[in-house]
Amino acid sequence: MLLEHDLSVSPAARAAQIWRHREQIEREAAAQFHQLARELASAGNSELAKRATRAALDEQRHARRCRALVESLVGPDVAPADAPRRLTLGPATLSSRDRMLYAAVALGCVTESLSCALLLELKEAAVHPLVQATVAEIVTDEIEHARIGWAVLAAEAALRDVAWLTQYLPVIAAAAIADDVQPMAGEVELAGLGVLPRERVQALVAETWATVISPGLARVGIRSGGG
Ligand SMILES: [Fe+2]
Ligand SMILES: [Fe+2]
């Protein structure tokens, strides 16, 4: 389906396909952080709302960096990025406050924490100078974005029971892996171009789940299994 799987295509073109997809992921993250900022503002948490707005702007910048990288790999790219797929996180049956918490956990605590782990590894492997610069810039911001999720969770957990999120963790984890992790994985030969070797993905996800995400969630009574 993806060009990335077609080995007759050059490594640069295959890597470009993955960075195009990343551009789309960044645009989705921008929309989701804007939404989270609005929800935080309505919940009266203006400090975290400001941080979420800054994160949304970071994500828009990341999308532009991804586009620049695609063009440096394959030349002028006229294909527009796909439209964002998921803008609202969480089941519609939840109250708006619960959806805010769901989104903060899904986006910040899970997706951004996994993204940080993958990007730190990619940063080490990158050899293409613009890939190095792009990954380094993105990972610095993603660390703050993960912290926003953990800060929202801590603030909510100080006010109320948040253990109900346990039931949603399998869905949140599966979505993060399918939508944000797997699309950044590819053949080993693409590692220097910012594509994570598939064999490393599973190990990194399991490690990050066990050492960062699961313990962080357990501190506020959310059980998330072994990952
Ligand atoms: Fe990003
Ligand atoms: Fe981010």
PDB file of C-alpha atoms and ligand atoms in Angstrom:
ATOM      1  CA  MET A   1       0.000   0.000   0.000  1.00  0.00           C
ATOM      2  CA  LEU A   2       2.637   2.466   1.027  1.00  0.00           C
ATOM      3  CA  LEU A   3       5.431   3.454  -1.265  1.00  0.00           C
ATOM      4  CA  GLU A   4       7.699   2.710   1.680  1.00  0.00           C
ATOM      5  CA  HIS A   5       7.118  -1.028   1.173  1.00  0.00           C
ATOM      6  CA  ASP A   6       8.061  -0.927  -2.500  1.00  0.00           C
ATOM      7  CA  LEU A   7      11.735  -1.823  -2.554  1.00  0.00           C
ATOM      8  CA  SER A   8      12.119  -0.718  -6.187  1.00  0.00           C
ATOM      9  CA  VAL A   9      11.709   2.857  -4.935  1.00  0.00           C
ATOM     10  CA  SER A  10      14.770   4.713  -3.614  1.00  0.00           C
ATOM     11  CA  PRO A  11      15.402   4.842   0.143  1.00  0.00           C
ATOM     12  CA  ALA A  12      14.929   8.647   0.074  1.00  0.00           C
ATOM     13  CA  ALA A  13      11.513   8.279  -1.568  1.00  0.00           C
ATOM     14  CA  ARG A  14      10.490   5.580   0.905  1.00  0.00           C
ATOM     15  CA  ALA A  15      11.622   7.700   3.845  1.00  0.00           C
ATOM     16  CA  ALA A  16       9.808  10.710   2.349  1.00  0.00           C
ATOM     17  CA  GLN A  17       6.556   8.744   2.370  1.00  0.00           C
ATOM     18  CA  ILE A  18       6.968   8.136   6.077  1.00  0.00           C
ATOM     19  CA  TRP A  19       7.756  11.820   6.768  1.00  0.00           C
ATOM     20  CA  ARG A  20       4.670  12.811   4.750  1.00  0.00           C
ATOM     21  CA  HIS A  21       2.646  10.662   7.076  1.00  0.00           C
ATOM     22  CA  ARG A  22       4.390  12.249  10.046  1.00  0.00           C
ATOM     23  CA  GLU A  23       3.340  15.643   8.708  1.00  0.00           C
ATOM     24  CA  GLN A  24      -0.259  14.469   8.884  1.00  0.00           C
ATOM     25  CA  ILE A  25       0.246  13.147  12.426  1.00  0.00           C
ATOM     26  CA  GLU A  26       1.687  16.535  13.459  1.00  0.00           C
ATOM     27  CA  ARG A  27      -1.328  18.369  12.014  1.00  0.00           C
ATOM     28  CA  GLU A  28      -3.659  16.058  13.913  1.00  0.00           C
ATOM     29  CA  ALA A  29      -1.707  16.659  17.103  1.00  0.00           C
ATOM     30  CA  ALA A  30      -2.010  20.434  16.537  1.00  0.00           C
ATOM     31  CA  ALA A  31      -5.800  20.169  16.268  1.00  0.00           C
ATOM     32  CA  GLN A  32      -5.946  17.918  19.325  1.00  0.00           C
ATOM     33  CA  PHE A  33      -3.824  20.275  21.447  1.00  0.00           C
ATOM     34  CA  HIS A  34      -5.979  23.237  20.375  1.00  0.00           C
ATOM     35  CA  GLN A  35      -9.038  21.267  21.463  1.00  0.00           C
ATOM     36  CA  LEU A  36      -7.355  20.332  24.768  1.00  0.00           C
ATOM     37  CA  ALA A  37      -6.443  24.000  25.328  1.00  0.00           C
ATOM     38  CA  ARG A  38     -10.087  25.018  24.879  1.00  0.00           C
ATOM     39  CA  GLU A  39     -11.239  22.327  27.301  1.00  0.00           C
ATOM     40  CA  LEU A  40      -8.608  23.286  29.882  1.00  0.00           C
ATOM     41  CA  ALA A  41      -9.645  26.924  29.596  1.00  0.00           C
ATOM     42  CA  SER A  42     -13.304  26.037  30.164  1.00  0.00           C
ATOM     43  CA  ALA A  43     -12.287  23.917  33.156  1.00  0.00           C
ATOM     44  CA  GLY A  44     -10.559  27.013  34.588  1.00  0.00           C
ATOM     45  CA  ASN A  45      -6.994  25.751  34.197  1.00  0.00           C
ATOM     46  CA  SER A  46      -5.571  28.717  32.317  1.00  0.00           C
ATOM     47  CA  GLU A  47      -1.908  27.860  32.971  1.00  0.00           C
ATOM     48  CA  LEU A  48      -2.186  24.426  31.355  1.00  0.00           C
ATOM     49  CA  ALA A  49      -4.438  25.860  28.644  1.00  0.00           C
ATOM     50  CA  LYS A  50      -1.594  28.213  27.673  1.00  0.00           C
ATOM     51  CA  ARG A  51       0.887  25.336  27.578  1.00  0.00           C
ATOM     52  CA  ALA A  52      -1.507  23.310  25.394  1.00  0.00           C
ATOM     53  CA  THR A  53      -1.884  26.249  23.002  1.00  0.00           C
ATOM     54  CA  ARG A  54       1.902  26.551  22.733  1.00  0.00           C
ATOM     55  CA  ALA A  55       2.037  22.798  22.070  1.00  0.00           C
ATOM     56  CA  ALA A  56      -0.493  23.191  19.247  1.00  0.00           C
ATOM     57  CA  LEU A  57       1.718  25.855  17.676  1.00  0.00           C
ATOM     58  CA  ASP A  58       4.751  23.569  18.096  1.00  0.00           C
ATOM     59  CA  GLU A  59       2.878  20.821  16.250  1.00  0.00           C
ATOM     60  CA  GLN A  60       2.096  23.149  13.354  1.00  0.00           C
ATOM     61  CA  ARG A  61       5.799  24.018  13.169  1.00  0.00           C
ATOM     62  CA  HIS A  62       6.670  20.296  13.264  1.00  0.00           C
ATOM     63  CA  ALA A  63       4.332  19.747  10.309  1.00  0.00           C
ATOM     64  CA  ARG A  64       6.171  22.459   8.364  1.00  0.00           C
ATOM     65  CA  ARG A  65       9.529  20.865   9.267  1.00  0.00           C
ATOM     66  CA  CYS A  66       8.286  17.486   8.052  1.00  0.00           C
ATOM     67  CA  ARG A  67       7.159  19.052   4.761  1.00  0.00           C
ATOM     68  CA  ALA A  68      10.586  20.729   4.336  1.00  0.00           C
ATOM     69  CA  LEU A  69      12.262  17.391   4.983  1.00  0.00           C
ATOM     70  CA  VAL A  70      10.068  15.617   2.417  1.00  0.00           C
ATOM     71  CA  GLU A  71      11.053  18.226  -0.154  1.00  0.00           C
ATOM     72  CA  SER A  72      14.727  17.927   0.702  1.00  0.00           C
ATOM     73  CA  LEU A  73      14.483  14.138   0.231  1.00  0.00           C
ATOM     74  CA  VAL A  74      12.488  14.030  -2.998  1.00  0.00           C
ATOM     75  CA  GLY A  75      12.321  17.582  -4.337  1.00  0.00           C
ATOM     76  CA  PRO A  76       9.279  19.846  -4.616  1.00  0.00           C
ATOM     77  CA  ASP A  77       6.303  17.895  -3.367  1.00  0.00           C
ATOM     78  CA  VAL A  78       2.997  19.044  -4.711  1.00  0.00           C
ATOM     79  CA  ALA A  79       0.938  16.323  -3.067  1.00  0.00           C
ATOM     80  CA  PRO A  80      -0.904  17.983  -0.198  1.00  0.00           C
ATOM     81  CA  ALA A  81      -0.848  16.208   3.152  1.00  0.00           C
ATOM     82  CA  ASP A  82      -3.872  14.025   3.849  1.00  0.00           C
ATOM     83  CA  ALA A  83      -6.571  15.690   5.879  1.00  0.00           C
ATOM     84  CA  PRO A  84      -6.353  15.017   9.617  1.00  0.00           C
ATOM     85  CA  ARG A  85      -8.276  11.890  10.579  1.00  0.00           C
ATOM     86  CA  ARG A  86      -9.000  12.142  14.288  1.00  0.00           C
ATOM     87  CA  LEU A  87      -9.610  15.490  15.877  1.00  0.00           C
ATOM     88  CA  THR A  88     -11.640  14.586  18.916  1.00  0.00           C
ATOM     89  CA  LEU A  89     -10.378  12.001  21.349  1.00  0.00           C
ATOM     90  CA  GLY A  90     -12.529   9.944  23.675  1.00  0.00           C
ATOM     91  CA  PRO A  91     -16.006   8.430  23.580  1.00  0.00           C
ATOM     92  CA  ALA A  92     -18.893  10.875  23.066  1.00  0.00           C
ATOM     93  CA  THR A  93     -20.621   9.395  26.123  1.00  0.00           C
ATOM     94  CA  LEU A  94     -18.103  11.023  28.483  1.00  0.00           C
ATOM     95  CA  SER A  95     -18.700  14.443  30.031  1.00  0.00           C
ATOM     96  CA  SER A  96     -16.607  17.238  28.553  1.00  0.00           C
ATOM     97  CA  ARG A  97     -14.383  17.267  31.651  1.00  0.00           C
ATOM     98  CA  ASP A  98     -13.811  13.520  31.381  1.00  0.00           C
ATOM     99  CA  ARG A  99     -13.064  13.853  27.669  1.00  0.00           C
ATOM    100  CA  MET A 100     -10.509  16.522  28.501  1.00  0.00           C
ATOM    101  CA  LEU A 101      -8.783  14.094  30.859  1.00  0.00           C
ATOM    102  CA  TYR A 102      -9.078  11.251  28.351  1.00  0.00           C
ATOM    103  CA  ALA A 103      -7.492  13.443  25.657  1.00  0.00           C
ATOM    104  CA  ALA A 104      -4.688  14.604  27.974  1.00  0.00           C
ATOM    105  CA  VAL A 105      -3.833  11.001  28.871  1.00  0.00           C
ATOM    106  CA  ALA A 106      -4.149   9.651  25.311  1.00  0.00           C
ATOM    107  CA  LEU A 107      -2.281  12.528  23.701  1.00  0.00           C
ATOM    108  CA  GLY A 108       0.243  13.519  26.372  1.00  0.00           C
ATOM    109  CA  CYS A 109       0.890  10.624  28.747  1.00  0.00           C
ATOM    110  CA  VAL A 110       0.698   7.847  26.132  1.00  0.00           C
ATOM    111  CA  THR A 111       1.293   9.134  22.578  1.00  0.00           C
ATOM    112  CA  GLU A 112       3.836  11.833  23.401  1.00  0.00           C
ATOM    113  CA  SER A 113       5.709   9.633  25.891  1.00  0.00           C
ATOM    114  CA  LEU A 114       6.028   6.905  23.251  1.00  0.00           C
ATOM    115  CA  SER A 115       6.968   9.491  20.633  1.00  0.00           C
ATOM    116  CA  CYS A 116       9.783  10.840  22.847  1.00  0.00           C
ATOM    117  CA  ALA A 117      11.274   7.367  23.231  1.00  0.00           C
ATOM    118  CA  LEU A 118      11.132   6.691  19.486  1.00  0.00           C
ATOM    119  CA  LEU A 119      12.507  10.103  18.525  1.00  0.00           C
ATOM    120  CA  LEU A 120      15.405   9.898  20.994  1.00  0.00           C
ATOM    121  CA  GLU A 121      16.395   6.632  19.344  1.00  0.00           C
ATOM    122  CA  LEU A 122      15.929   8.117  15.851  1.00  0.00           C
ATOM    123  CA  LYS A 123      18.086  11.079  16.819  1.00  0.00           C
ATOM    124  CA  GLU A 124      20.977   8.720  17.589  1.00  0.00           C
ATOM    125  CA  ALA A 125      20.561   6.857  14.294  1.00  0.00           C
ATOM    126  CA  ALA A 126      20.021   9.847  11.986  1.00  0.00           C
ATOM    127  CA  VAL A 127      22.802  10.600   9.489  1.00  0.00           C
ATOM    128  CA  HIS A 128      21.032  12.939   7.040  1.00  0.00           C
ATOM    129  CA  PRO A 129      21.720  16.481   8.427  1.00  0.00           C
ATOM    130  CA  LEU A 130      18.167  17.785   7.970  1.00  0.00           C
ATOM    131  CA  VAL A 131      16.746  14.599   9.487  1.00  0.00           C
ATOM    132  CA  GLN A 132      19.047  15.109  12.485  1.00  0.00           C
ATOM    133  CA  ALA A 133      17.986  18.735  12.891  1.00  0.00           C
ATOM    134  CA  THR A 134      14.283  17.957  12.421  1.00  0.00           C
ATOM    135  CA  VAL A 135      14.239  15.071  14.882  1.00  0.00           C
ATOM    136  CA  ALA A 136      16.250  17.071  17.446  1.00  0.00           C
ATOM    137  CA  GLU A 137      13.830  20.008  17.223  1.00  0.00           C
ATOM    138  CA  ILE A 138      10.722  17.831  17.413  1.00  0.00           C
ATOM    139  CA  VAL A 139      11.879  15.690  20.338  1.00  0.00           C
ATOM    140  CA  THR A 140      12.666  18.719  22.508  1.00  0.00           C
ATOM    141  CA  ASP A 141       9.069  19.892  22.126  1.00  0.00           C
ATOM    142  CA  GLU A 142       7.531  16.444  22.515  1.00  0.00           C
ATOM    143  CA  ILE A 143       9.086  16.124  25.970  1.00  0.00           C
ATOM    144  CA  GLU A 144       7.149  19.246  27.046  1.00  0.00           C
ATOM    145  CA  HIS A 145       3.991  17.913  25.349  1.00  0.00           C
ATOM    146  CA  ALA A 146       4.187  14.682  27.336  1.00  0.00           C
ATOM    147  CA  ARG A 147       4.651  16.753  30.507  1.00  0.00           C
ATOM    148  CA  ILE A 148       1.438  18.654  29.732  1.00  0.00           C
ATOM    149  CA  GLY A 149      -0.463  15.359  29.709  1.00  0.00           C
ATOM    150  CA  TRP A 150       1.077  14.274  33.004  1.00  0.00           C
ATOM    151  CA  ALA A 151       0.370  17.714  34.545  1.00  0.00           C
ATOM    152  CA  VAL A 152      -3.321  17.586  33.517  1.00  0.00           C
ATOM    153  CA  LEU A 153      -3.575  14.067  34.944  1.00  0.00           C
ATOM    154  CA  ALA A 154      -1.965  15.139  38.241  1.00  0.00           C
ATOM    155  CA  ALA A 155      -4.229  18.198  38.501  1.00  0.00           C
ATOM    156  CA  GLU A 156      -7.391  16.134  37.904  1.00  0.00           C
ATOM    157  CA  ALA A 157      -6.235  13.315  40.201  1.00  0.00           C
ATOM    158  CA  ALA A 158      -5.775  15.859  42.995  1.00  0.00           C
ATOM    159  CA  LEU A 159      -9.473  16.771  42.663  1.00  0.00           C
ATOM    160  CA  ARG A 160     -11.201  13.465  41.938  1.00  0.00           C
ATOM    161  CA  ASP A 161     -10.956   9.749  41.304  1.00  0.00           C
ATOM    162  CA  VAL A 162      -9.395   9.090  37.893  1.00  0.00           C
ATOM    163  CA  ALA A 163      -9.217   5.274  38.113  1.00  0.00           C
ATOM    164  CA  TRP A 164     -12.155   5.000  35.659  1.00  0.00           C
ATOM    165  CA  LEU A 165      -9.623   5.622  32.865  1.00  0.00           C
ATOM    166  CA  THR A 166      -8.313   2.064  33.432  1.00  0.00           C
ATOM    167  CA  GLN A 167     -11.083   0.645  31.215  1.00  0.00           C
ATOM    168  CA  TYR A 168      -9.993   2.860  28.307  1.00  0.00           C
ATOM    169  CA  LEU A 169      -6.267   2.141  28.450  1.00  0.00           C
ATOM    170  CA  PRO A 170      -6.292  -0.813  26.023  1.00  0.00           C
ATOM    171  CA  VAL A 171      -8.079   1.332  23.407  1.00  0.00           C
ATOM    172  CA  ILE A 172      -5.804   4.335  24.032  1.00  0.00           C
ATOM    173  CA  ALA A 173      -2.669   2.178  23.748  1.00  0.00           C
ATOM    174  CA  ALA A 174      -3.843   0.410  20.584  1.00  0.00           C
ATOM    175  CA  ALA A 175      -4.716   3.720  18.902  1.00  0.00           C
ATOM    176  CA  ALA A 176      -1.373   5.308  19.802  1.00  0.00           C
ATOM    177  CA  ILE A 177       0.550   2.337  18.428  1.00  0.00           C
ATOM    178  CA  ALA A 178      -1.510   1.989  15.253  1.00  0.00           C
ATOM    179  CA  ASP A 179      -1.748   5.699  14.434  1.00  0.00           C
ATOM    180  CA  ASP A 180       1.483   7.215  15.757  1.00  0.00           C
ATOM    181  CA  VAL A 181       4.085   4.497  16.314  1.00  0.00           C
ATOM    182  CA  GLN A 182       3.753   1.958  13.504  1.00  0.00           C
ATOM    183  CA  PRO A 183       3.675   4.604  10.743  1.00  0.00           C
ATOM    184  CA  MET A 184       7.188   5.726  11.774  1.00  0.00           C
ATOM    185  CA  ALA A 185       8.630   2.212  11.454  1.00  0.00           C
ATOM    186  CA  GLY A 186      10.272   0.795   8.367  1.00  0.00           C
ATOM    187  CA  GLU A 187      13.265  -1.044   6.990  1.00  0.00           C
ATOM    188  CA  VAL A 188      16.597  -1.002   8.821  1.00  0.00           C
ATOM    189  CA  GLU A 189      18.281   0.692   5.843  1.00  0.00           C
ATOM    190  CA  LEU A 190      16.087   3.775   6.351  1.00  0.00           C
ATOM    191  CA  ALA A 191      17.281   4.398   9.942  1.00  0.00           C
ATOM    192  CA  GLY A 192      19.659   7.183   8.884  1.00  0.00           C
ATOM    193  CA  LEU A 193      16.709   8.959   7.247  1.00  0.00           C
ATOM    194  CA  GLY A 194      14.596   9.029  10.393  1.00  0.00           C
ATOM    195  CA  VAL A 195      12.674   5.787  10.084  1.00  0.00           C
ATOM    196  CA  LEU A 196      12.711   3.444  13.052  1.00  0.00           C
ATOM    197  CA  PRO A 197      13.668  -0.181  12.329  1.00  0.00           C
ATOM    198  CA  ARG A 198      10.569  -2.309  12.979  1.00  0.00           C
ATOM    199  CA  GLU A 199      12.463  -4.698  15.253  1.00  0.00           C
ATOM    200  CA  ARG A 200      13.225  -1.825  17.624  1.00  0.00           C
ATOM    201  CA  VAL A 201       9.675  -0.487  17.746  1.00  0.00           C
ATOM    202  CA  GLN A 202       8.198  -3.285  19.789  1.00  0.00           C
ATOM    203  CA  ALA A 203      11.077  -3.299  22.284  1.00  0.00           C
ATOM    204  CA  LEU A 204      11.004   0.482  22.709  1.00  0.00           C
ATOM    205  CA  VAL A 205       7.241   0.577  23.173  1.00  0.00           C
ATOM    206  CA  ALA A 206       7.353  -2.216  25.757  1.00  0.00           C
ATOM    207  CA  GLU A 207      10.222  -0.546  27.618  1.00  0.00           C
ATOM    208  CA  THR A 208       8.581   2.893  27.652  1.00  0.00           C
ATOM    209  CA  TRP A 209       5.288   1.398  28.724  1.00  0.00           C
ATOM    210  CA  ALA A 210       6.888  -0.513  31.585  1.00  0.00           C
ATOM    211  CA  THR A 211       9.233   2.211  32.836  1.00  0.00           C
ATOM    212  CA  VAL A 212       7.389   5.476  32.138  1.00  0.00           C
ATOM    213  CA  ILE A 213       3.717   5.152  31.237  1.00  0.00           C
ATOM    214  CA  SER A 214       2.541   2.315  33.451  1.00  0.00           C
ATOM    215  CA  PRO A 215       4.232   3.613  36.652  1.00  0.00           C
ATOM    216  CA  GLY A 216       3.021   7.163  35.968  1.00  0.00           C
ATOM    217  CA  LEU A 217      -0.571   6.017  35.547  1.00  0.00           C
ATOM    218  CA  ALA A 218      -0.343   3.653  38.532  1.00  0.00           C
ATOM    219  CA  ARG A 219       0.560   6.616  40.786  1.00  0.00           C
ATOM    220  CA  VAL A 220      -2.974   7.957  40.315  1.00  0.00           C
ATOM    221  CA  GLY A 221      -4.700   4.575  40.462  1.00  0.00           C
ATOM    222  CA  ILE A 222      -4.934   3.823  36.725  1.00  0.00           C
ATOM    223  CA  ARG A 223      -3.960   0.257  35.922  1.00  0.00           C
ATOM    224  CA  SER A 224      -2.488  -0.208  32.474  1.00  0.00           C
ATOM    225  CA  GLY A 225      -1.061  -3.742  32.480  1.00  0.00           C
ATOM    226  CA  GLY A 226       2.333  -4.554  31.088  1.00  0.00           C
ATOM    227  CA  GLY A 227       1.891  -2.797  27.751  1.00  0.00           C
TER     228      GLY A 227
HETATM  229 FE    FE B   1       4.997  17.032  17.117  1.00  0.00          FE
HETATM  230 FE    FE B   2       3.824  16.760  20.335  1.00  0.00          FE
END
